[in-house]
């Protein structure tokens, strides 16, 4: 299973002071050297952490896979077409949220999403849709001709009841199988950490995990390379 390391939180620390350090670009280089498959970052409309400058430097520097998370707006599509990341992950975005809260509602935005996916495909950019592990969203993702779906694991990560956890794991597993059958690539992410990732790793259809907060949090104590190595070891 591949690991994409989300470096947004390095930029969040930088923006706490609005200076030049710590630089998320350095984090991406070190994560790459420690065995991460790729770098993930979210260029938000309000630029609260990752900035335009960061994504352009990342494109220059990241030799592995660059996955740009963004809202499906005209501004972002323009940037993606210019930047040419390896993958774009389309996410819902609200200004007032602390982090991406839910998955995309595909059917309600079908025509727009199909058009965005088409535009990105012309530039040879793979498109992933961040969705709840819900069969309705999987089918709609296939209909708009996405390449990948990223299954939202936030609910799984927040549950404490063992029974509800087992149900949610089943839901994620079934969604992954359904997506695979429809020819979609499958990744997962949100809220995954060193304790809860093992059960997700058992779902064979999931090819890639995108993890940020837990890795950057652990990096404060053990360094980013050690934090990435430990996660790579857990998920391989
Ligand atoms: N995947 C997507 C689509 C996200 O929006 C995020 C959060 O930026 C992540 C994965 C990573 O989540 P976390 O920081 O909780 O690991």
Short mmCIF file of C-alpha atoms and ligand atoms in Angstrom, two decimals:
data_model
loop_
_atom_site.label_atom_id
_atom_site.label_comp_id
_atom_site.label_asym_id
_atom_site.label_seq_id
_atom_site.Cartn_x
_atom_site.Cartn_y
_atom_site.Cartn_z
CA UNK A 1 0.00 0.00 0.00
CA UNK A 2 1.36 3.43 -0.94
CA UNK A 3 1.63 6.40 1.41
CA UNK A 4 0.94 9.99 0.41
CA UNK A 5 2.12 12.39 3.11
CA UNK A 6 -0.03 15.48 3.52
CA UNK A 7 2.20 18.42 4.48
CA UNK A 8 -0.50 21.06 5.07
CA UNK A 9 0.18 21.14 8.80
CA UNK A 10 3.78 22.20 8.27
CA UNK A 11 2.40 25.21 6.42
CA UNK A 12 -0.11 25.76 9.24
CA UNK A 13 2.76 26.16 11.71
CA UNK A 14 4.53 28.51 9.31
CA UNK A 15 1.39 30.62 8.91
CA UNK A 16 1.00 30.89 12.70
CA UNK A 17 3.81 33.44 12.38
CA UNK A 18 3.45 34.31 8.69
CA UNK A 19 7.17 33.92 8.13
CA UNK A 20 9.24 31.52 6.02
CA UNK A 21 9.70 28.66 8.47
CA UNK A 22 9.02 25.80 8.74
CA UNK A 23 8.92 25.24 5.00
CA UNK A 24 6.54 22.51 3.76
CA UNK A 25 8.86 21.97 0.80
CA UNK A 26 11.60 20.71 3.13
CA UNK A 27 9.06 18.36 4.73
CA UNK A 28 8.17 16.95 1.31
CA UNK A 29 11.82 16.32 0.44
CA UNK A 30 12.47 14.54 3.75
CA UNK A 31 9.26 12.49 3.52
CA UNK A 32 10.29 11.43 0.03
CA UNK A 33 13.74 10.37 1.26
CA UNK A 34 12.11 8.40 4.10
CA UNK A 35 10.10 6.28 1.65
CA UNK A 36 6.80 8.10 1.13
CA UNK A 37 5.24 7.37 -2.22
CA UNK A 38 4.14 10.94 -2.71
CA UNK A 39 3.23 14.35 -1.36
CA UNK A 40 -0.29 15.64 -0.84
CA UNK A 41 -1.28 19.24 -0.18
CA UNK A 42 -4.52 21.19 -0.19
CA UNK A 43 -4.52 24.61 -1.83
CA UNK A 44 -7.55 26.14 -0.17
CA UNK A 45 -9.49 29.05 -1.60
CA UNK A 46 -8.53 31.16 1.45
CA UNK A 47 -4.84 30.06 1.29
CA UNK A 48 -4.87 29.52 5.04
CA UNK A 49 -1.87 27.16 4.95
CA UNK A 50 -0.52 26.04 1.57
CA UNK A 51 0.18 28.96 -0.80
CA UNK A 52 0.52 29.11 -4.58
CA UNK A 53 4.27 29.45 -4.17
CA UNK A 54 4.34 26.12 -2.31
CA UNK A 55 2.58 24.11 -4.99
CA UNK A 56 4.85 25.46 -7.73
CA UNK A 57 7.99 24.67 -5.72
CA UNK A 58 6.59 21.23 -4.93
CA UNK A 59 6.04 20.56 -8.61
CA UNK A 60 9.70 21.41 -9.25
CA UNK A 61 11.08 19.43 -6.36
CA UNK A 62 8.86 16.40 -5.74
CA UNK A 63 10.11 13.61 -7.98
CA UNK A 64 7.52 11.18 -6.71
CA UNK A 65 3.75 11.55 -6.91
CA UNK A 66 2.22 15.02 -6.33
CA UNK A 67 -1.45 14.99 -5.35
CA UNK A 68 -3.13 18.40 -5.23
CA UNK A 69 -6.32 18.56 -3.16
CA UNK A 70 -8.61 21.37 -4.25
CA UNK A 71 -12.19 22.48 -4.67
CA UNK A 72 -13.66 22.13 -8.16
CA UNK A 73 -13.68 25.89 -8.82
CA UNK A 74 -12.64 27.66 -12.00
CA UNK A 75 -9.69 29.29 -10.21
CA UNK A 76 -8.35 25.96 -8.94
CA UNK A 77 -8.85 24.15 -12.25
CA UNK A 78 -6.82 26.88 -13.94
CA UNK A 79 -4.01 26.44 -11.43
CA UNK A 80 -4.07 22.64 -11.78
CA UNK A 81 -3.88 22.84 -15.56
CA UNK A 82 -0.89 25.16 -15.28
CA UNK A 83 0.79 23.17 -12.49
CA UNK A 84 0.18 19.66 -13.83
CA UNK A 85 0.26 17.65 -10.59
CA UNK A 86 0.17 13.87 -11.09
CA UNK A 87 -3.23 13.70 -9.41
CA UNK A 88 -5.95 16.14 -8.40
CA UNK A 89 -8.23 15.18 -5.53
CA UNK A 90 -11.47 17.14 -5.65
CA UNK A 91 -12.79 17.92 -2.18
CA UNK A 92 -15.71 19.92 -0.83
CA UNK A 93 -14.55 23.10 0.83
CA UNK A 94 -16.13 25.44 3.35
CA UNK A 95 -14.41 28.52 4.68
CA UNK A 96 -15.57 28.00 8.25
CA UNK A 97 -14.37 24.39 8.60
CA UNK A 98 -11.17 23.42 10.45
CA UNK A 99 -10.49 20.60 8.01
CA UNK A 100 -12.37 18.92 5.15
CA UNK A 101 -15.53 17.77 6.87
CA UNK A 102 -17.48 15.55 4.54
CA UNK A 103 -17.21 13.95 1.13
CA UNK A 104 -18.37 15.36 -2.19
CA UNK A 105 -22.02 15.07 -3.19
CA UNK A 106 -21.34 13.77 -6.69
CA UNK A 107 -24.82 13.38 -8.19
CA UNK A 108 -25.85 16.93 -7.29
CA UNK A 109 -22.78 18.31 -9.12
CA UNK A 110 -22.62 15.70 -11.87
CA UNK A 111 -22.32 17.91 -14.95
CA UNK A 112 -19.78 20.25 -13.40
CA UNK A 113 -17.61 17.42 -12.06
CA UNK A 114 -17.69 15.58 -15.37
CA UNK A 115 -16.52 18.75 -17.13
CA UNK A 116 -13.69 19.34 -14.60
CA UNK A 117 -12.54 15.71 -14.85
CA UNK A 118 -12.56 16.03 -18.63
CA UNK A 119 -10.46 19.19 -18.57
CA UNK A 120 -7.91 17.56 -16.22
CA UNK A 121 -7.78 14.36 -18.25
CA UNK A 122 -6.86 16.35 -21.37
CA UNK A 123 -3.75 17.46 -19.42
CA UNK A 124 -3.06 13.82 -18.40
CA UNK A 125 -3.91 14.58 -14.78
CA UNK A 126 -5.53 11.73 -12.85
CA UNK A 127 -8.64 12.81 -10.93
CA UNK A 128 -9.74 11.42 -7.59
CA UNK A 129 -13.02 12.28 -5.83
CA UNK A 130 -13.08 12.49 -2.04
CA UNK A 131 -16.32 10.77 -1.03
CA UNK A 132 -18.05 9.07 1.85
CA UNK A 133 -17.75 5.27 1.64
CA UNK A 134 -21.25 5.08 0.23
CA UNK A 135 -22.34 2.98 -2.72
CA UNK A 136 -24.41 5.84 -4.14
CA UNK A 137 -21.35 8.08 -4.28
CA UNK A 138 -19.22 5.27 -5.76
CA UNK A 139 -21.67 4.69 -8.61
CA UNK A 140 -21.96 8.41 -9.25
CA UNK A 141 -18.15 8.70 -9.31
CA UNK A 142 -17.96 6.02 -11.99
CA UNK A 143 -20.68 7.79 -13.96
CA UNK A 144 -18.75 11.07 -14.04
CA UNK A 145 -15.70 9.04 -15.17
CA UNK A 146 -13.37 9.70 -12.26
CA UNK A 147 -10.12 7.71 -12.23
CA UNK A 148 -9.99 7.25 -8.46
CA UNK A 149 -12.10 7.66 -5.36
CA UNK A 150 -10.62 8.55 -1.98
CA UNK A 151 -12.81 7.06 0.75
CA UNK A 152 -13.35 9.38 3.71
CA UNK A 153 -12.20 7.60 6.87
CA UNK A 154 -13.05 10.48 9.22
CA UNK A 155 -16.11 8.78 10.70
CA UNK A 156 -14.14 5.55 11.25
CA UNK A 157 -11.36 7.54 12.96
CA UNK A 158 -13.78 9.30 15.32
CA UNK A 159 -15.83 6.30 16.44
CA UNK A 160 -15.20 4.80 19.87
CA UNK A 161 -17.86 2.05 20.05
CA UNK A 162 -16.45 -1.30 18.88
CA UNK A 163 -19.77 -2.28 17.27
CA UNK A 164 -20.07 0.95 15.33
CA UNK A 165 -16.40 0.69 14.34
CA UNK A 166 -16.95 -2.78 12.90
CA UNK A 167 -19.96 -1.48 10.93
CA UNK A 168 -17.98 1.44 9.57
CA UNK A 169 -15.08 -0.83 8.56
CA UNK A 170 -17.59 -3.02 6.71
CA UNK A 171 -18.96 0.07 4.98
CA UNK A 172 -15.46 1.14 3.90
CA UNK A 173 -14.59 -2.39 2.78
CA UNK A 174 -17.78 -2.78 0.73
CA UNK A 175 -17.31 0.64 -0.83
CA UNK A 176 -13.73 -0.28 -1.79
CA UNK A 177 -14.85 -3.55 -3.38
CA UNK A 178 -17.65 -1.81 -5.29
CA UNK A 179 -15.28 0.90 -6.52
CA UNK A 180 -12.77 -1.72 -7.68
CA UNK A 181 -15.49 -3.58 -9.58
CA UNK A 182 -16.46 -0.38 -11.38
CA UNK A 183 -12.85 0.12 -12.47
CA UNK A 184 -12.06 2.95 -10.06
CA UNK A 185 -8.73 3.19 -8.27
CA UNK A 186 -9.22 3.36 -4.50
CA UNK A 187 -7.43 5.38 -1.85
CA UNK A 188 -8.51 6.42 1.64
CA UNK A 189 -7.72 9.08 4.18
CA UNK A 190 -8.66 11.47 6.96
CA UNK A 191 -8.00 10.93 10.63
CA UNK A 192 -5.79 7.87 10.08
CA UNK A 193 -3.03 7.39 12.64
CA UNK A 194 -0.50 4.88 13.97
CA UNK A 195 -3.21 3.08 15.95
CA UNK A 196 -6.20 2.93 13.66
CA UNK A 197 -4.52 2.41 10.29
CA UNK A 198 -3.97 -1.37 10.59
CA UNK A 199 -7.62 -2.28 10.03
CA UNK A 200 -7.75 -0.12 6.92
CA UNK A 201 -4.57 -1.73 5.58
CA UNK A 202 -6.40 -5.10 5.59
CA UNK A 203 -8.79 -3.87 2.88
CA UNK A 204 -7.03 -5.18 -0.18
CA UNK A 205 -8.73 -2.94 -2.73
CA UNK A 206 -7.28 0.22 -1.13
CA UNK A 207 -4.07 1.08 -2.97
CA UNK A 208 -3.06 4.30 -1.28
CA UNK A 209 -3.49 6.14 2.02
CA UNK A 210 -3.21 9.91 2.40
CA UNK A 211 -2.17 10.86 5.90
CA UNK A 212 -1.22 14.22 7.35
CA UNK A 213 -2.02 15.21 10.91
CA UNK A 214 -0.75 12.11 12.73
CA UNK A 215 2.53 12.01 10.81
CA UNK A 216 3.30 15.71 11.21
CA UNK A 217 2.26 15.51 14.89
CA UNK A 218 4.61 12.60 15.53
CA UNK A 219 7.35 14.35 13.56
CA UNK A 220 7.46 17.02 16.29
CA UNK A 221 8.90 14.42 18.64
CA UNK A 222 10.79 11.95 16.46
CA UNK A 223 11.52 13.95 13.30
CA UNK A 224 9.70 13.70 10.01
CA UNK A 225 11.83 10.97 8.49
CA UNK A 226 11.32 8.67 11.47
CA UNK A 227 7.58 9.45 11.53
CA UNK A 228 7.23 8.63 7.82
CA UNK A 229 9.35 5.46 8.11
CA UNK A 230 7.16 4.18 10.94
CA UNK A 231 3.99 4.72 8.94
CA UNK A 232 5.47 3.19 5.77
CA UNK A 233 6.41 0.14 7.85
CA UNK A 234 2.88 -0.15 9.30
CA UNK A 235 1.07 -0.02 5.98
CA UNK A 236 3.31 -2.00 3.66
N1 LIG B 1 -7.43 13.22 2.43
C1 LIG B 1 -8.13 14.38 2.24
C2 LIG B 1 -8.99 14.51 1.03
C3 LIG B 1 -8.02 15.44 3.15
O1 LIG B 1 -8.72 16.58 2.95
C4 LIG B 1 -7.17 15.31 4.26
C5 LIG B 1 -7.01 16.45 5.22
O2 LIG B 1 -6.37 17.51 4.59
C6 LIG B 1 -6.46 14.10 4.41
C7 LIG B 1 -6.63 13.07 3.49
C8 LIG B 1 -5.52 13.89 5.55
O3 LIG B 1 -6.21 13.89 6.76
P1 LIG B 1 -5.40 13.88 8.12
O4 LIG B 1 -4.63 15.16 8.19
O5 LIG B 1 -6.46 13.76 9.15
O6 LIG B 1 -4.47 12.69 8.07
#
